[in-house]
Short mmCIF file of C-alpha atoms and ligand atoms in Angstrom, two decimals:
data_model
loop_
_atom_site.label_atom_id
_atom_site.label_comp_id
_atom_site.label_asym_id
_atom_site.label_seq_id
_atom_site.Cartn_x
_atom_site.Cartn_y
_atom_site.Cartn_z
CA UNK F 6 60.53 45.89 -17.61
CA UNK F 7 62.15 46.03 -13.86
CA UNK F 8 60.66 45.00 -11.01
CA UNK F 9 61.71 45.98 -6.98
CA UNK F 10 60.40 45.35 -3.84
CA UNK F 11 57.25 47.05 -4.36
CA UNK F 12 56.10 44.04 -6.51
CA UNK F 13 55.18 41.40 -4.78
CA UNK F 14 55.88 37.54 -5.58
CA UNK F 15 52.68 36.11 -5.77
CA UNK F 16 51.06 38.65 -7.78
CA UNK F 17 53.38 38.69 -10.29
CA UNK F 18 53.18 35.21 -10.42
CA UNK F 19 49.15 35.61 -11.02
CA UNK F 20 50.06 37.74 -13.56
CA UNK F 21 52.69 35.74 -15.73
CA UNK F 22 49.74 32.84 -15.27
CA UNK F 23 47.48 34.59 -16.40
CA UNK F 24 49.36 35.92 -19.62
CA UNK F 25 48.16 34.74 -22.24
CA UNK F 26 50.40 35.59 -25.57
CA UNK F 27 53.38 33.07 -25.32
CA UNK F 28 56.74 35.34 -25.43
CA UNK F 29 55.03 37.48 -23.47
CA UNK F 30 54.24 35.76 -20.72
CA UNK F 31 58.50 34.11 -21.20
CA UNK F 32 59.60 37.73 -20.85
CA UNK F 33 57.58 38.72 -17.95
CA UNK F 34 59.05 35.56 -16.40
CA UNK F 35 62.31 35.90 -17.54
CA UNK F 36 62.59 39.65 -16.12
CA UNK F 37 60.72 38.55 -12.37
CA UNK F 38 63.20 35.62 -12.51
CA UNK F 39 66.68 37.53 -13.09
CA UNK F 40 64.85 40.02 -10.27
CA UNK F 41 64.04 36.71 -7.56
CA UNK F 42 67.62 35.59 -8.34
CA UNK F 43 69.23 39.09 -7.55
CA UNK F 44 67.44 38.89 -3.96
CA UNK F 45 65.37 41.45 -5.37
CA UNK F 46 61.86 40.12 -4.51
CA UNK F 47 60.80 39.20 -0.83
CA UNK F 48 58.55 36.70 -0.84
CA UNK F 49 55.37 38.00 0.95
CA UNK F 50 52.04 36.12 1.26
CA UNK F 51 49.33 38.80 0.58
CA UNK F 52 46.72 38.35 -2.08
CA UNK F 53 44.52 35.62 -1.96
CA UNK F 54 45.39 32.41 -3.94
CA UNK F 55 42.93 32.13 -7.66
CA UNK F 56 41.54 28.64 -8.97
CA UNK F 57 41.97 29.26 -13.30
CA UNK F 58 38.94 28.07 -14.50
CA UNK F 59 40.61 27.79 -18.13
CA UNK F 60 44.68 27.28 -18.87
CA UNK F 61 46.58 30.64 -20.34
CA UNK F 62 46.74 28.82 -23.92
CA UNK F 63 42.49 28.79 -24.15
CA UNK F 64 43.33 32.15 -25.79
CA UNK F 65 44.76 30.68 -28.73
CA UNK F 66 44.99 27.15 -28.88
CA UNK F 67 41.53 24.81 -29.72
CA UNK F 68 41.20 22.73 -26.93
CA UNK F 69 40.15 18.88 -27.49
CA UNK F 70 39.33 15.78 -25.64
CA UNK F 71 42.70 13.89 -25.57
CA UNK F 72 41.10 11.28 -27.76
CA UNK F 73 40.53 13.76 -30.34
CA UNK F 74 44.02 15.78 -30.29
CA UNK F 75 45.73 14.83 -33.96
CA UNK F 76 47.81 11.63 -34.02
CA UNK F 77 51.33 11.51 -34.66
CA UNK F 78 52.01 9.01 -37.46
CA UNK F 79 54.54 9.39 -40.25
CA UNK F 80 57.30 11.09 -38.65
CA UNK F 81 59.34 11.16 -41.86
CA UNK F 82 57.43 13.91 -43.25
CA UNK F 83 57.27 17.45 -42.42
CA UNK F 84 53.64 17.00 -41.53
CA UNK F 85 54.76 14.11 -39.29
CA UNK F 86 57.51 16.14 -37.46
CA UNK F 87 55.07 19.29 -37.12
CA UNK F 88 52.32 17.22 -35.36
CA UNK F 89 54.97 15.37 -33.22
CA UNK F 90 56.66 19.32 -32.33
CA UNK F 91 53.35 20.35 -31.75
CA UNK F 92 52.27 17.92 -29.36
CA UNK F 93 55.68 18.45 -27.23
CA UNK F 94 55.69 22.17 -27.90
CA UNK F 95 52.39 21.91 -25.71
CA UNK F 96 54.03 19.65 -22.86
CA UNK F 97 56.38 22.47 -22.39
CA UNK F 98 54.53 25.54 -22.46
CA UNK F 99 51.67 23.53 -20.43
CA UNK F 100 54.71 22.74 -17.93
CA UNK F 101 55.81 26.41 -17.80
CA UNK F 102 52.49 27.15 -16.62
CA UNK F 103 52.08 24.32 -14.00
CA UNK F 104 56.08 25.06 -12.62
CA UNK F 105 54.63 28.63 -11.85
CA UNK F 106 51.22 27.41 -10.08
CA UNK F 107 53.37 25.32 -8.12
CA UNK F 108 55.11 28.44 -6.97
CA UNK F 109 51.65 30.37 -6.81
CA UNK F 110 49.59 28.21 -5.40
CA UNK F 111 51.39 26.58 -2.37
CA UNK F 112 52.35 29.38 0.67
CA UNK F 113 54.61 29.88 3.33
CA UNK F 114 56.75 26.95 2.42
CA UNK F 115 60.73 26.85 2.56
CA UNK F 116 62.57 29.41 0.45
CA UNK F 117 64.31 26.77 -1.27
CA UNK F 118 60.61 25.38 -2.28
CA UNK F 119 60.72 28.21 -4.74
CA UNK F 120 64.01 28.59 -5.78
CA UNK F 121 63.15 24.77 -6.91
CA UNK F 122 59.97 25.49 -8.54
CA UNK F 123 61.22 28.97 -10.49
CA UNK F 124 64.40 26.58 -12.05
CA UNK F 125 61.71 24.78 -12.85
CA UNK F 126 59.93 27.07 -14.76
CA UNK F 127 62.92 28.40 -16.42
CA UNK F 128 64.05 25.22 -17.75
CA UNK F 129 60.33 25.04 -19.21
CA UNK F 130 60.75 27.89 -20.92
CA UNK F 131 63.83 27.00 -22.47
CA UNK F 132 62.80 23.40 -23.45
CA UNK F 133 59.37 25.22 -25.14
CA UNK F 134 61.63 27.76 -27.05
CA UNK F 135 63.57 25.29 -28.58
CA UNK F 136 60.73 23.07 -29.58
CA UNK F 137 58.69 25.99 -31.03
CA UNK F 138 61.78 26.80 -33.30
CA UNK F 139 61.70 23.91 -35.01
CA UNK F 140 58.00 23.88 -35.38
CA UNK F 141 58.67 27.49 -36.57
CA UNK F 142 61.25 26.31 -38.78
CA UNK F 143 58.84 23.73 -40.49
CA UNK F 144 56.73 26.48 -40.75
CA UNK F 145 53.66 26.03 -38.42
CA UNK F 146 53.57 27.53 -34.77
CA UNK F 147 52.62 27.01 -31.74
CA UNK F 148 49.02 26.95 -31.68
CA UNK F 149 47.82 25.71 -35.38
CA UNK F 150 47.13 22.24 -33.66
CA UNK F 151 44.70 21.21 -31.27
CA UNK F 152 46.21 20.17 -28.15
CA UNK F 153 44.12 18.65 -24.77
CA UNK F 154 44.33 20.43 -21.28
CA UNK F 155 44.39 17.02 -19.42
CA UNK F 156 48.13 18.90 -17.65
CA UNK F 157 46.09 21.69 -17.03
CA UNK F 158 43.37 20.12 -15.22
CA UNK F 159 45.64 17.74 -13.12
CA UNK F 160 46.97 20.75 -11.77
CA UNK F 161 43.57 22.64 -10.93
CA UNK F 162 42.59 19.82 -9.08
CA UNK F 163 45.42 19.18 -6.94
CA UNK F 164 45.12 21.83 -4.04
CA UNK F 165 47.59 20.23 -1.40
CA UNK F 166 50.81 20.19 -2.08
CA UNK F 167 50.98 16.38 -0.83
CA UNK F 168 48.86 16.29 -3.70
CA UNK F 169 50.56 18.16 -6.16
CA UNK F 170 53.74 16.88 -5.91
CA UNK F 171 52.75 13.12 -6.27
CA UNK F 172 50.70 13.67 -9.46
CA UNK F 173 52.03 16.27 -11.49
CA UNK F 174 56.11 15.89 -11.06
CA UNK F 175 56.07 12.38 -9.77
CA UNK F 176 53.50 10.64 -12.12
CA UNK F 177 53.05 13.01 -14.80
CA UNK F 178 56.55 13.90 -15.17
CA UNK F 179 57.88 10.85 -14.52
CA UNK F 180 55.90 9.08 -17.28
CA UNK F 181 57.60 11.23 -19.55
CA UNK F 182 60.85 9.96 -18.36
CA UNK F 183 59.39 6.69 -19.57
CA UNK F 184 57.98 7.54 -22.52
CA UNK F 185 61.02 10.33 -24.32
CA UNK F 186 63.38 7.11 -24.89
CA UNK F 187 60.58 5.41 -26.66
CA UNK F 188 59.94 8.39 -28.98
CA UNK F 189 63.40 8.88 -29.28
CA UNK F 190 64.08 4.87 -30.15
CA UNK F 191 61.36 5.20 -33.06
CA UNK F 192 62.77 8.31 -34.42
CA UNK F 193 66.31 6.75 -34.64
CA UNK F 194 65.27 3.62 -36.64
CA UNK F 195 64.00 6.21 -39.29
CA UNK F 196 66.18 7.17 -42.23
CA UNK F 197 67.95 10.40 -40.59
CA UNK F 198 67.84 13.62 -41.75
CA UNK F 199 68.80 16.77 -40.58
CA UNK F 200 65.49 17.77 -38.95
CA UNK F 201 64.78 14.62 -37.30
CA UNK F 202 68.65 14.85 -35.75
CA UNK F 203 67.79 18.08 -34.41
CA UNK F 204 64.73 16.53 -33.15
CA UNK F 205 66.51 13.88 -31.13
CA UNK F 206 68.96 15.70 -29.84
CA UNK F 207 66.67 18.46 -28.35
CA UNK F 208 64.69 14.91 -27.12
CA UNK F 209 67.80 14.13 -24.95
CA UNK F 210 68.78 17.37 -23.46
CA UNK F 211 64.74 17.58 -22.17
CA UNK F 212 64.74 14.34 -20.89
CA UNK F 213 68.41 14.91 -19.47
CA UNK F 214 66.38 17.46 -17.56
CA UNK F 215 63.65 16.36 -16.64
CA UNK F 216 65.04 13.56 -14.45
CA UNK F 217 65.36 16.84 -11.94
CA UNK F 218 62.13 18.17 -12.33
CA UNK F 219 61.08 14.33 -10.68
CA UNK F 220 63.55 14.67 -7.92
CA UNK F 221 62.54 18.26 -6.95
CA UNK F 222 58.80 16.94 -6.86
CA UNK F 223 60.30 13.86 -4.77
CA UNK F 224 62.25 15.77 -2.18
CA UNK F 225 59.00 17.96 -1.91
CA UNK F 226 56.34 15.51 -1.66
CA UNK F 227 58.94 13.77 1.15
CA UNK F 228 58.54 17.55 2.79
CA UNK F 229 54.61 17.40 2.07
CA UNK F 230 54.61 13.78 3.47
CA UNK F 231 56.69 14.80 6.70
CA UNK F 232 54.20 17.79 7.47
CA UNK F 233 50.99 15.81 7.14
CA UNK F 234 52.51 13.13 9.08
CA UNK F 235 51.83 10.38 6.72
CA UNK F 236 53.95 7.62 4.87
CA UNK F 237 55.85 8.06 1.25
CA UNK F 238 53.58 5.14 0.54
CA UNK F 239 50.06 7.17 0.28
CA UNK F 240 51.60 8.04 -3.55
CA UNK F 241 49.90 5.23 -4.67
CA UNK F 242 46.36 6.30 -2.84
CA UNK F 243 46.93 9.68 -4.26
CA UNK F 244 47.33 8.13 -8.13
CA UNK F 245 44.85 5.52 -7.54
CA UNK F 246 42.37 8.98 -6.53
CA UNK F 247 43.46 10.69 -10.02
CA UNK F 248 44.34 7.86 -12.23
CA UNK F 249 41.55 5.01 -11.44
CA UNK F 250 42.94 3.15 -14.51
CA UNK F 251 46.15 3.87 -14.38
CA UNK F 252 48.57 0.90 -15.88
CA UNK F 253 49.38 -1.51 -12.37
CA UNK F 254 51.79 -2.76 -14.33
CA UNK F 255 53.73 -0.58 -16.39
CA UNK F 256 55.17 -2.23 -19.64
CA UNK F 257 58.13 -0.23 -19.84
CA UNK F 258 59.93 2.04 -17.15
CA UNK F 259 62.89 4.17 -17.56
CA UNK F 260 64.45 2.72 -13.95
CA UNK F 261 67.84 4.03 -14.02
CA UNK F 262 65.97 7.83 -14.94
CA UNK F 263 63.49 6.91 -12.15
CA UNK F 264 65.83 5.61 -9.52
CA UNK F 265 67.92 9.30 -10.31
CA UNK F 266 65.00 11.19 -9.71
CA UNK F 267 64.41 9.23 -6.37
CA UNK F 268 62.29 6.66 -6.37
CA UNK F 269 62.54 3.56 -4.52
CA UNK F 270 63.36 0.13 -5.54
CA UNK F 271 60.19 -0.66 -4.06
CA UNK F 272 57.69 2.06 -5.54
CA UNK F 273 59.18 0.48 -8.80
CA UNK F 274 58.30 -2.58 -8.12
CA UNK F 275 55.02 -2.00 -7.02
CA UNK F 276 54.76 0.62 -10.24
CA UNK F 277 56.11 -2.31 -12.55
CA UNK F 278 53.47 -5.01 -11.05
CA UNK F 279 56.92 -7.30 -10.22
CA UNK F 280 60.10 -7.30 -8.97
CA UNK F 281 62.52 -5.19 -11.60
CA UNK F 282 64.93 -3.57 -9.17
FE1 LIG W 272 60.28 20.14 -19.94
FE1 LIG W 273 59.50 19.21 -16.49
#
């Protein structure tokens, strides 16, 4: 499918959102992105912005309290691996979706706000696709486990873009920059097999990446801070809102990841609960 100028941004972003079957929500995206990236879509704000009342994947996926989403255990067997894929299969596609709200939701910003946000999205959709091929290859799918829509809801009830950018790249996000080497450290003490190598290695590319998913939500949320006229340090208000029990003092932090993806020495050390860096 081609798009021109007659399509406009936002809608089209409403629509991929709103897609619910998997590849083809990728290939809408995929086909509006090679289109943005050609200069052929001007980014115009009509259309009003929607609140989703329910993420894309309700369509096929049960939905669970996180408590009650399948535990990973055993990761030597194939029903070990499939659970683990499963759960990070969902990360991905659930951070396809909130890449594009990002995009969607937050008007008349800098071109370069998108351009950030679509890359974004793309490297989502990449990181899903290879995750779902080795859940495919083990021969479940995305879908056949029941996953929690806490990413999903995060988003929905962000609405500034101060907001946004402090909880979903900058604490969701970055907790994952935490917690992929600690994954990655139990599947390496395992007895190796080909599977579980594939398994790592797709581990390190994502978190590879991901450490500039956190630094485009830092250099934005310095952007969001800078408009509203308020200091970097109201992150910790803003997570404190969200995340009333959220750890003050993180066991273990990924700091050279973190301090890459532009946080502070000090934000660490207020993260950490003492003085680490
Ligand atoms: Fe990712
Ligand atoms: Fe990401």
């Amino acid at each position: 499918m081609g798009y021109n100028k007659s399509m406009n941004f936002y809608e089209t972003l409403e629509k991929i959102l709103t897609t619910v079957r998997p590849h083809e929500k990728i290939e809408l995206f995929n086909s509006f992105y090679k289109a943005y990236r050609a200069g052929e879509i001007e980014i115009e704000n009509i259309g009003s912005v929607r609140c989703f009342d329910k993420p894309s994947y309700a369509g096929f996926c049960r939905i669970v309290s996180p408590q009650t989403v399948p535990k990973r255990k055993k990761f030597t067997t194939d029903g070990g691996k499939i659970l683990l894929l499963h759960a990070i299969a969902h990360i991905e596609y659930s951070a396809i979706d909130l890449a594009l709200d990002a995009a969607y939701r937050f008007r008349g910003l800098p071109k370069a706000y998108y351009d950030d946000w679509l890359e974004v999205a793309e490297d989502e959709v990449r990181h899903f696709e290879m995750i779902e091929s080795l859940l495919v290859e083990l021969g479940s799918s995305y879908g056949a486990v029941e996953v929690h829509n806490s990413l999903f809801e995060a988003s929905q009830r962000t609405r500034t873009l101060l907001e946004r950018m402090a909880v979903v790249p900058r604490y969701l996000e970055a907790n994952g920059l935490d917690a992929t080497p600690e994954i990655l450290q139990k599947l390496e003490k395992l007895p190796q097999d080909d599977m579980l190598k594939r398994i790592e290695s797709t581990l390190r590319i994502i978190l590879d990446e991901e450490v500039g998913h956190v630094l485009k939500g830092n250099r934005w949320f310095a952007y969001a801070c800078e408009l509203e006229k308020v200091d970097k340090s109201i992150y910790f208000e803003i997570i404190e809102k969200y995340y009333p029990n959220w750890p003050a003092r993180k066991k273990s932090m990924n700091v050279t990841a973190r301090k890459e993806a532009g946080f502070s020495c000090g934000e660490l050390n207020v993260i950490a609960g003492e003085k680490i860096c």
